[in-house]
mmCIF file of C-alpha atoms in Angstrom:
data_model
loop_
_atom_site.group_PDB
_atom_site.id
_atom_site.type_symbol
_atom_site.label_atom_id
_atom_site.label_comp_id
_atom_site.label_asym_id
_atom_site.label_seq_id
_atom_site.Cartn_x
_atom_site.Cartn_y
_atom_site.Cartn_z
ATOM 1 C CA UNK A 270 -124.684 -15.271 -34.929
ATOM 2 C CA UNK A 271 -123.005 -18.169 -33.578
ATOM 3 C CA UNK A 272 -123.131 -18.466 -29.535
ATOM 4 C CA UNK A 273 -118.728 -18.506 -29.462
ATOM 5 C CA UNK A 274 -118.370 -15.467 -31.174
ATOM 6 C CA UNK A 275 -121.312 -13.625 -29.242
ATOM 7 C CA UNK A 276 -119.144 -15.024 -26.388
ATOM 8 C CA UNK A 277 -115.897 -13.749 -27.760
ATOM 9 C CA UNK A 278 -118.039 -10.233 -27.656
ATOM 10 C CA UNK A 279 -119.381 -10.069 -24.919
ATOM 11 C CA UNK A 280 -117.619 -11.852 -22.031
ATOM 12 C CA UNK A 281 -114.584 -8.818 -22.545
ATOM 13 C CA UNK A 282 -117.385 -5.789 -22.123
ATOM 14 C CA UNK A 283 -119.289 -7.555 -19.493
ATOM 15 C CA UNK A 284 -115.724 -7.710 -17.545
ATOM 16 C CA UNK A 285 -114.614 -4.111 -18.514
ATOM 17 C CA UNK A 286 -118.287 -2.705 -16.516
ATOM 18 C CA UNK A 287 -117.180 -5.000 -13.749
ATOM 19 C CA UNK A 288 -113.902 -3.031 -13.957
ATOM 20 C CA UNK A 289 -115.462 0.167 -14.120
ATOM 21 C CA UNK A 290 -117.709 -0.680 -10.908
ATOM 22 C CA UNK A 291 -114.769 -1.782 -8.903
ATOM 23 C CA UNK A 292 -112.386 1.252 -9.923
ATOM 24 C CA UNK A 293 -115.354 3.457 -8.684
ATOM 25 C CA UNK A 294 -115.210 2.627 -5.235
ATOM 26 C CA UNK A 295 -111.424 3.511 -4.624
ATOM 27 C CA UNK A 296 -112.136 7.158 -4.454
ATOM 28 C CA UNK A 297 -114.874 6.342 -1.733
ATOM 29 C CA UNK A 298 -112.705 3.244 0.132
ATOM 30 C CA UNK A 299 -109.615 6.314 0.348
ATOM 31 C CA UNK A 300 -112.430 8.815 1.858
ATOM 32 C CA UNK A 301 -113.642 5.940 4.660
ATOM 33 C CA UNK A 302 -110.196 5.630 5.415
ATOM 34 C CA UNK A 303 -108.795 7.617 8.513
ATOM 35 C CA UNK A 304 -105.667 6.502 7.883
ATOM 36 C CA UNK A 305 -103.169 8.626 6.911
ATOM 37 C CA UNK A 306 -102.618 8.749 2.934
ATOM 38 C CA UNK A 307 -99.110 6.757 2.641
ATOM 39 C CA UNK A 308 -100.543 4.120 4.775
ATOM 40 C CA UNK A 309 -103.383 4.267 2.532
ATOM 41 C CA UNK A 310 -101.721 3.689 -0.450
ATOM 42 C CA UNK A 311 -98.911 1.407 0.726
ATOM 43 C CA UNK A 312 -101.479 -1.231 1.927
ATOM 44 C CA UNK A 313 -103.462 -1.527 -0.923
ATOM 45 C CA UNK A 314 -100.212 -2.141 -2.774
ATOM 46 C CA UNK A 315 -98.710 -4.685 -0.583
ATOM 47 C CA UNK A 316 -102.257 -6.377 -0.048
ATOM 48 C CA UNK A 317 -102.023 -6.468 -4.194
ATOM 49 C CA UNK A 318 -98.328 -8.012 -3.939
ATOM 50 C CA UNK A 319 -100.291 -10.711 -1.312
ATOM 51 C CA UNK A 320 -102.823 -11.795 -3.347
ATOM 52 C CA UNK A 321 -101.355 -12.014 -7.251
ATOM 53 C CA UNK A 322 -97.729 -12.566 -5.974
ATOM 54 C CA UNK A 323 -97.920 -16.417 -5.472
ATOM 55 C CA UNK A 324 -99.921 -16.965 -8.577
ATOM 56 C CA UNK A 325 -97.623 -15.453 -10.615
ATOM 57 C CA UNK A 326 -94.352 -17.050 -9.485
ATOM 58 C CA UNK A 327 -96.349 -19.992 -9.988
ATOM 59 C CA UNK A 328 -97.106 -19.565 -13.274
ATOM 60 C CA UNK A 329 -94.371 -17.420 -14.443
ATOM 61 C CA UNK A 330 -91.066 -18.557 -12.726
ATOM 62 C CA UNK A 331 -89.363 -18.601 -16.182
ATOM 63 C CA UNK A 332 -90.048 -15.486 -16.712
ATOM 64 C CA UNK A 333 -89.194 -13.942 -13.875
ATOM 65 C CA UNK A 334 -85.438 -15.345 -14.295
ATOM 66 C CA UNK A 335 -85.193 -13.921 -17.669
ATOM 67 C CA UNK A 336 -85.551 -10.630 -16.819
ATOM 68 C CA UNK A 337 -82.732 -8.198 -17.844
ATOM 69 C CA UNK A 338 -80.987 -5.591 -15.907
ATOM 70 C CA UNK A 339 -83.002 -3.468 -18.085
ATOM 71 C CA UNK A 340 -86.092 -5.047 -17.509
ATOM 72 C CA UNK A 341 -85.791 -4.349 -13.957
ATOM 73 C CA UNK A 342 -84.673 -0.841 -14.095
ATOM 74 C CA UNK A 343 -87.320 -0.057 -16.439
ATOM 75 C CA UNK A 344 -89.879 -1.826 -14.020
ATOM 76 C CA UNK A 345 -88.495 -0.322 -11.653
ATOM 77 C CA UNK A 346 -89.445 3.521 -12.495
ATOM 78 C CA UNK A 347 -92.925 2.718 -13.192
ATOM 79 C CA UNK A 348 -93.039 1.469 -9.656
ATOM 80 C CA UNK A 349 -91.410 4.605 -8.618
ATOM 81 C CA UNK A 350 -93.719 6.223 -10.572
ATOM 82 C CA UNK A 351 -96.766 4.237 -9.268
ATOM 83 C CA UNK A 352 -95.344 4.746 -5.210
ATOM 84 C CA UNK A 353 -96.147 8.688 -6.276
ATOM 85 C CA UNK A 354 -98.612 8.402 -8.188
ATOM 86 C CA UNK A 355 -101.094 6.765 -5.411
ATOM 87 C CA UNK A 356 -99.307 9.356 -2.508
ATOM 88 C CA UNK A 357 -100.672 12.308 -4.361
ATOM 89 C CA UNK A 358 -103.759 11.159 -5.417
ATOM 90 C CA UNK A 359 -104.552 9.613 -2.186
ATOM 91 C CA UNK A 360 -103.524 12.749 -0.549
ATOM 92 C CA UNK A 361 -105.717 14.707 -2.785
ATOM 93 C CA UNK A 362 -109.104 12.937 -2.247
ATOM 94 C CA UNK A 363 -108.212 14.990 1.621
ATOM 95 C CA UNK A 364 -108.336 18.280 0.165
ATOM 96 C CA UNK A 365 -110.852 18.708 -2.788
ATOM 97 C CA UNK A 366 -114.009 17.139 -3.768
ATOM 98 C CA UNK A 367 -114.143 13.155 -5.088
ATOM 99 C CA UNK A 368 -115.564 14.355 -8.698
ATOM 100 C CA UNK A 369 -112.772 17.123 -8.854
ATOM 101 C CA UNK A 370 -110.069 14.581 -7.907
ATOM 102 C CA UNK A 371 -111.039 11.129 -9.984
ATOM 103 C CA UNK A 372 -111.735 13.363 -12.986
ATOM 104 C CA UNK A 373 -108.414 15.275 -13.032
ATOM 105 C CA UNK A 374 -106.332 12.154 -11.935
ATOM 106 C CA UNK A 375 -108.125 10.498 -14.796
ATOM 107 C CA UNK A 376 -106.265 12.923 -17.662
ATOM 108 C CA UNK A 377 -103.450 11.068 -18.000
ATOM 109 C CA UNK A 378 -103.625 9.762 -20.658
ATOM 110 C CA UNK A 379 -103.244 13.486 -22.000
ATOM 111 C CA UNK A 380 -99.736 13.537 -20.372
ATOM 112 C CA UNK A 381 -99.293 10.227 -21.750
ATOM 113 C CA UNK A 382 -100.082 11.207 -24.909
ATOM 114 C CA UNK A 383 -97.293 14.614 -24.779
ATOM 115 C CA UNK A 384 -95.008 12.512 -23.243
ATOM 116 C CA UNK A 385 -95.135 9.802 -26.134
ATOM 117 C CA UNK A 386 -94.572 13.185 -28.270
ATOM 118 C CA UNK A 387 -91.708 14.331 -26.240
ATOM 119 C CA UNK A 388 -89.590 11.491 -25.229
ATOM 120 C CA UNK A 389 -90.593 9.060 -27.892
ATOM 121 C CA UNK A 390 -90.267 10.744 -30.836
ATOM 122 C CA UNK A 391 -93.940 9.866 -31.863
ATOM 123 C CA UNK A 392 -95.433 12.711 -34.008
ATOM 124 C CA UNK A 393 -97.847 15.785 -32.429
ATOM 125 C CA UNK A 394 -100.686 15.832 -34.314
ATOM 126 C CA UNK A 395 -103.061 18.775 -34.331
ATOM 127 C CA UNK A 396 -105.324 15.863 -32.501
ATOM 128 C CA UNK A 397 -103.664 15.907 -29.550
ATOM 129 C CA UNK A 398 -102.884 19.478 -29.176
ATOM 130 C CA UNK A 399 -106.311 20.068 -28.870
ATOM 131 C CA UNK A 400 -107.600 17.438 -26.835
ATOM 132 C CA UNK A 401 -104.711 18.899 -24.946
ATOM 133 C CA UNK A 402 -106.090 22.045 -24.597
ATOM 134 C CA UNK A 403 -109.626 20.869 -24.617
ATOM 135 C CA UNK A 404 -108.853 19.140 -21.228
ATOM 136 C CA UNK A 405 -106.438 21.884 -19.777
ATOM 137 C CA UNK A 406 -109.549 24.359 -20.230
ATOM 138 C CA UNK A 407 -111.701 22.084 -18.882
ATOM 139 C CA UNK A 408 -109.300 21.629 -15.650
ATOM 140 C CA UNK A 409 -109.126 25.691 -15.044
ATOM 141 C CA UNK A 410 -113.564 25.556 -15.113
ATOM 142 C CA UNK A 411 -113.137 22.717 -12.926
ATOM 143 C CA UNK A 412 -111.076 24.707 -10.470
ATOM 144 C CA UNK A 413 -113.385 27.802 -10.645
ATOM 145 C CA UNK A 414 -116.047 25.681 -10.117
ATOM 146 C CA UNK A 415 -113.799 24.151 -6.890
ATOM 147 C CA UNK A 416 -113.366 27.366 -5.434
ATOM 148 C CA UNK A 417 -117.242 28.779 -5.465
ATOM 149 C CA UNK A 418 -119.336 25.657 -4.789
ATOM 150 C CA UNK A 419 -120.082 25.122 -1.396
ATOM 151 C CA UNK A 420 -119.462 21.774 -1.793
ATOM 152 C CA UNK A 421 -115.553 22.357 -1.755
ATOM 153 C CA UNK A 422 -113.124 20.705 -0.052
ATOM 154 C CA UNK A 423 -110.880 22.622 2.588
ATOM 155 C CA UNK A 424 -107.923 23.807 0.225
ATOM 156 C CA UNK A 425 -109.462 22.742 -3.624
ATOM 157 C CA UNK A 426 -106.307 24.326 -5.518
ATOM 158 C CA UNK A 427 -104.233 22.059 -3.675
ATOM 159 C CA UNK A 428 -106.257 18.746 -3.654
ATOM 160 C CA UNK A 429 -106.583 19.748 -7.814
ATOM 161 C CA UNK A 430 -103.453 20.474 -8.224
ATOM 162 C CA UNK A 431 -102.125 16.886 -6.159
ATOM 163 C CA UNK A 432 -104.782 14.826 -8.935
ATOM 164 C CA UNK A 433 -102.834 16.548 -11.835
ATOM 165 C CA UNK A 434 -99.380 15.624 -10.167
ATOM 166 C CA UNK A 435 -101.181 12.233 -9.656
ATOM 167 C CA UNK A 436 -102.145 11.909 -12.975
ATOM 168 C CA UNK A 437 -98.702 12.814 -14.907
ATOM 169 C CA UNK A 438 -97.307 10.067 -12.345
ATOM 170 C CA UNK A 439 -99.467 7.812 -13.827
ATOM 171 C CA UNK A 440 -98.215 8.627 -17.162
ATOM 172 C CA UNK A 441 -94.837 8.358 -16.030
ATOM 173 C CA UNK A 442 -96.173 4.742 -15.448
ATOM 174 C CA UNK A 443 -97.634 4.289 -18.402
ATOM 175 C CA UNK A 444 -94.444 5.278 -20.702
ATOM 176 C CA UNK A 445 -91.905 3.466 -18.512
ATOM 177 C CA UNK A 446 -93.801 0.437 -19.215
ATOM 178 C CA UNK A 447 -94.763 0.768 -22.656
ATOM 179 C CA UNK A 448 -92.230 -1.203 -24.288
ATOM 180 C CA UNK A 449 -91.119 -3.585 -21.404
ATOM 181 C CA UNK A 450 -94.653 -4.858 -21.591
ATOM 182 C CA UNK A 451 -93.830 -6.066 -24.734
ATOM 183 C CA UNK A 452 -91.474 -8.883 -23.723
ATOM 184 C CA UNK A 453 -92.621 -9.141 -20.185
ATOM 185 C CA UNK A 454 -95.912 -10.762 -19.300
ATOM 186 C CA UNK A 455 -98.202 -9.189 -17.441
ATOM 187 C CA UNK A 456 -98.148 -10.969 -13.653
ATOM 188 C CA UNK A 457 -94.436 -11.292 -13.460
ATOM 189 C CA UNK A 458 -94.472 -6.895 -14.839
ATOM 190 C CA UNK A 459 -96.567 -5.641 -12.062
ATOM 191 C CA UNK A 460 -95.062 -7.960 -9.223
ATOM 192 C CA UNK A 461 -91.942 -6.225 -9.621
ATOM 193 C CA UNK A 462 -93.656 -2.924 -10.282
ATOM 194 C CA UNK A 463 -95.913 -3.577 -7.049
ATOM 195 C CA UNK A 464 -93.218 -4.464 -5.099
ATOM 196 C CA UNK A 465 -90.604 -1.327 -6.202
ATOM 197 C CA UNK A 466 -94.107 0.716 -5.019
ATOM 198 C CA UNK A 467 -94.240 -0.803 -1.754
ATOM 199 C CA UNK A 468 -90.966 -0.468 -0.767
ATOM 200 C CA UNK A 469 -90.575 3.224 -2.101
ATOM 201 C CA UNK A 470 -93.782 3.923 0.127
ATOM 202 C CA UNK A 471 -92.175 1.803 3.204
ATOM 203 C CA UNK A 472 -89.666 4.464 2.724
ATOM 204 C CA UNK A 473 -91.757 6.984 2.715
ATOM 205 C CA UNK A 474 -93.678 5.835 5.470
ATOM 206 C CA UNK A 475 -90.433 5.294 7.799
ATOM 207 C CA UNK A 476 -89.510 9.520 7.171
ATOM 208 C CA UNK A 477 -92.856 10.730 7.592
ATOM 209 C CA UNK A 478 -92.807 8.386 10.790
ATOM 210 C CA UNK A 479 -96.130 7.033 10.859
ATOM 211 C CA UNK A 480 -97.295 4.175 12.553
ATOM 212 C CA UNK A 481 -97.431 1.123 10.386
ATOM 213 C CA UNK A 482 -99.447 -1.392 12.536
ATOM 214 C CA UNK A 483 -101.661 0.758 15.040
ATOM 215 C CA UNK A 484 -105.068 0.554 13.133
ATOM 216 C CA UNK A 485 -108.091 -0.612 13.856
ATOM 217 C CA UNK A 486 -110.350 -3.543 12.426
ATOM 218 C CA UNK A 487 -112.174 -0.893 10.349
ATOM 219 C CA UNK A 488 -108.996 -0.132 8.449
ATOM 220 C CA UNK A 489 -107.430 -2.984 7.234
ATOM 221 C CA UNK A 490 -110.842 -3.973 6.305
ATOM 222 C CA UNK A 491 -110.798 -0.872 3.720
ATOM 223 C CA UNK A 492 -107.376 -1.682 2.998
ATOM 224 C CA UNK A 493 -108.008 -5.183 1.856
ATOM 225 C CA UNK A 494 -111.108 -3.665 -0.516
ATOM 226 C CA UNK A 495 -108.896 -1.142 -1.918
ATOM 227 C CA UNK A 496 -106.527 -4.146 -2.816
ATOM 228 C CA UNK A 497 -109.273 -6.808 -4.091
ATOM 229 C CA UNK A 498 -112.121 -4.130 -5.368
ATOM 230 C CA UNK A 499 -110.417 -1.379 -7.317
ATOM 231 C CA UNK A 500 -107.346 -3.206 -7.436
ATOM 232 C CA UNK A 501 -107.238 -7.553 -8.202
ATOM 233 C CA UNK A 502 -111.311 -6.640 -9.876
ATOM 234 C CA UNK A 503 -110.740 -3.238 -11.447
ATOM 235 C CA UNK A 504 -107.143 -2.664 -12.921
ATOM 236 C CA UNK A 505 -105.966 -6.018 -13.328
ATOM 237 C CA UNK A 506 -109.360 -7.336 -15.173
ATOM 238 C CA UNK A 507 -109.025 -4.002 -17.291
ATOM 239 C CA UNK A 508 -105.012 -5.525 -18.160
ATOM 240 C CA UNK A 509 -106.893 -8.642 -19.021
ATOM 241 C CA UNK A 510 -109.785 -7.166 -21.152
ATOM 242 C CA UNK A 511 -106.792 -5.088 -23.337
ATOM 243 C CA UNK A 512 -105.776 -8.349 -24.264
ATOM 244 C CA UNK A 513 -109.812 -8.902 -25.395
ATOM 245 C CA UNK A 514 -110.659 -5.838 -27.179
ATOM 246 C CA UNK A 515 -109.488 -2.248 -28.948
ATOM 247 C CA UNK A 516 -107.174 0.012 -26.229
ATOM 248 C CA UNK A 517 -109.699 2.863 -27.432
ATOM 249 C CA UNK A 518 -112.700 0.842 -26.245
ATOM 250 C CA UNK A 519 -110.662 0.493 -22.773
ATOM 251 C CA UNK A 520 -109.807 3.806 -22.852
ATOM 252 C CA UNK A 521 -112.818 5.577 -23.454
ATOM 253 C CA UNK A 522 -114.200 3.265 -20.780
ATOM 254 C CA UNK A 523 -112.152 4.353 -18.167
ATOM 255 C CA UNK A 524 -113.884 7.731 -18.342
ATOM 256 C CA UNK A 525 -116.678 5.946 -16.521
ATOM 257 C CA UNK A 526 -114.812 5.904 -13.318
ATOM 258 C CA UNK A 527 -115.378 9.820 -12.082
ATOM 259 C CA UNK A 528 -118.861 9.160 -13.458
ATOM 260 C CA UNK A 529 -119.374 6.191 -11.118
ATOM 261 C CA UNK A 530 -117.224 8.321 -8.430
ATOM 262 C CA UNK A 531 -119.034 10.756 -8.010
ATOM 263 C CA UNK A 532 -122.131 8.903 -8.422
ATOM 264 C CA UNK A 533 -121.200 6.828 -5.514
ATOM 265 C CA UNK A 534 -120.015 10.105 -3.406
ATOM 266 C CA UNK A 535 -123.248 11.868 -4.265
ATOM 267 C CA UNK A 536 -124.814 8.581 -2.235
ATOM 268 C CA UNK A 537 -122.671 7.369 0.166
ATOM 269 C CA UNK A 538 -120.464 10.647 1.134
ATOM 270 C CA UNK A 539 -123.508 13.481 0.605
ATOM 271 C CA UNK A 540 -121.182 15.498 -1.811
ATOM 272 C CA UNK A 541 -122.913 17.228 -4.260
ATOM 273 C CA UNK A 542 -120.719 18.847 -7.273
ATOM 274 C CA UNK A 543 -120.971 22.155 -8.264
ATOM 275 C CA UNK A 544 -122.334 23.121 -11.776
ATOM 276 C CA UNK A 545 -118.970 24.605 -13.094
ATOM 277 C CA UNK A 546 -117.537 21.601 -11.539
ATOM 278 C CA UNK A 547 -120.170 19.148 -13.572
ATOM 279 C CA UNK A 548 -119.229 21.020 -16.476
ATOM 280 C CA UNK A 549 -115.331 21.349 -16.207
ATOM 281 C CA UNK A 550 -115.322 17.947 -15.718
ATOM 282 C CA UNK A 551 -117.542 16.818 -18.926
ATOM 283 C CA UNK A 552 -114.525 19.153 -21.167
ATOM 284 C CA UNK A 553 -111.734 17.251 -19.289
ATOM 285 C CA UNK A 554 -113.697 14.377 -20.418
ATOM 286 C CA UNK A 555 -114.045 15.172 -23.892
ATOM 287 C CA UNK A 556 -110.228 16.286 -23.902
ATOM 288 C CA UNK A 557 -108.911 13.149 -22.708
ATOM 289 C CA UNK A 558 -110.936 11.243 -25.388
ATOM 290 C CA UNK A 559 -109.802 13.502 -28.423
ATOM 291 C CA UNK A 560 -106.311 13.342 -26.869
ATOM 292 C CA UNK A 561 -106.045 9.758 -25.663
ATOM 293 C CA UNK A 562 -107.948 8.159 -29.550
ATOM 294 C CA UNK A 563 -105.400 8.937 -32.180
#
């Protein structure tokens, strides 16, 4: 085999583990956190915006002028969509157990896959309506499981239900972007996603009237490694490797996150899942891949 193709293989997958490593740790850099959730989630945003901002008006001022009136309304209600998309999920990791929450927040692609049915006119296949149901099944075992283990968080049903909401967010993301990430380039497409986000959660932040500077060392600490971690290392290497190798490869190896999740809160936070927990998750699993690979 020659050494540049072996390269060609390999350098993608290597980066796509990295990704999977560094997406792990958000669930357990939220939990640290004692911040509250919108704080949470609007720093790791605007600490995103800080570090891939300058870079890409650097290397993408062109592009950024070119952008349409549709462009930017497109972009921005997948930052909408993104702003509420990290305030539930955030929000949920406070209520129900880390391998309950990164596993149901990581089913969107089922609700990306009945939106894409829905709204864009692309055909149901039996496929998809039973990875559909495959996960939805898996997500009511999960639940049971929530309620009995001892492991629970203080209100499970909610924190659950606040992953799914996080999770069809995310596909709201996912759709609105879909086709302007065909003329846009990537950088200058999730500055002005990243910055709608922010300032939705500024907003957010200003009703709710929380504090927006009175945190300790500790926090902005976390808030920086929920920006650089799961954030510049995990989500924007995983844009990259797309570019690298199939979207069912990427896919498929996004399912590693609530693996590594709640492998990481098993050492670092103590929590032990519950059985019926274990197993709803492994069906939402399965789901999401029969759902998600068309």
């Amino acid at each position: 085999m020659d050494v540049r193709t072996f390269d060609a293989d390999t350098k993608p997958l290597l980066a796509l583990v990295v990704a999977i490593c560094a997406v792990s740790t958000s669930a357990i850099l939220v939990r640290w956190s004692n911040a509250p959730s919108l704080i949470k989630a609007l720093y790791r945003v605007f600490f995103t915006i800080v570090l891939i901002a300058p870079f890409a008006l650097r290397r993408h001022e062109g592009e950024f002028r070119r952008l349409s009136r549709r462009d930017l309304i497109g972009a921005s209600i997948a930052g909408l969509a993104l702003a509420f998309h990290f305030s539930a999920w955030f929000e949920s990791l406070n209520w129900t157990t880390v391998a309950a929450s990164v596993t149901l927040v990581q089913s969107q692609p089922v609700f990306v896959a009945l939106g894409a049915s829905l709204f864009l006119d692309e055909d149901v296949s039996a496929r998809i309506v039973g990875g559909i149901s495959i996960a939805l099944v898996g997500m009511v075992v999960m639940s049971a499981g929530e309620l009995t283990a001892g492991a629970s968080g203080a209100a499970p049903l909610y924190g659950n239900a606040l992953a799914v909401l996080g999770a069809s967010m995310a596909a709201v993301y996912v759709l609105s972007g879909r086709a302007l990430r065909q003329r846009v380039p990537l950088l200058p497409y999730v500055t002005v996603v990243y910055v709608v986000c922010v300032l939705v959660l500024f907003v957010l932040v200003l009703v709710r009237g929380l504090p927006l500077v009175s945190y300790p060392l500790r926090e902005w600490i976390l808030f920086l490694g929920m920006a650089i971690g799961p954030g510049i290392f995990g989500h924007t290497v995983i844009n990259w490797a797309l570019a690298h190798v199939e979207s069912s490869v990427v896919s498929v190896s996004l399912l590693g996150e609530p693996v590594g999740s709640t492998l990481l809160a098993l050492i670092l936070l103590g929590e032990i899942p519950g059985v019926l927990t274990v197993v709803g998750g492994t069906v939402v699993l399965g789901g999401i891949v029969i759902a998600a690979n068309r």
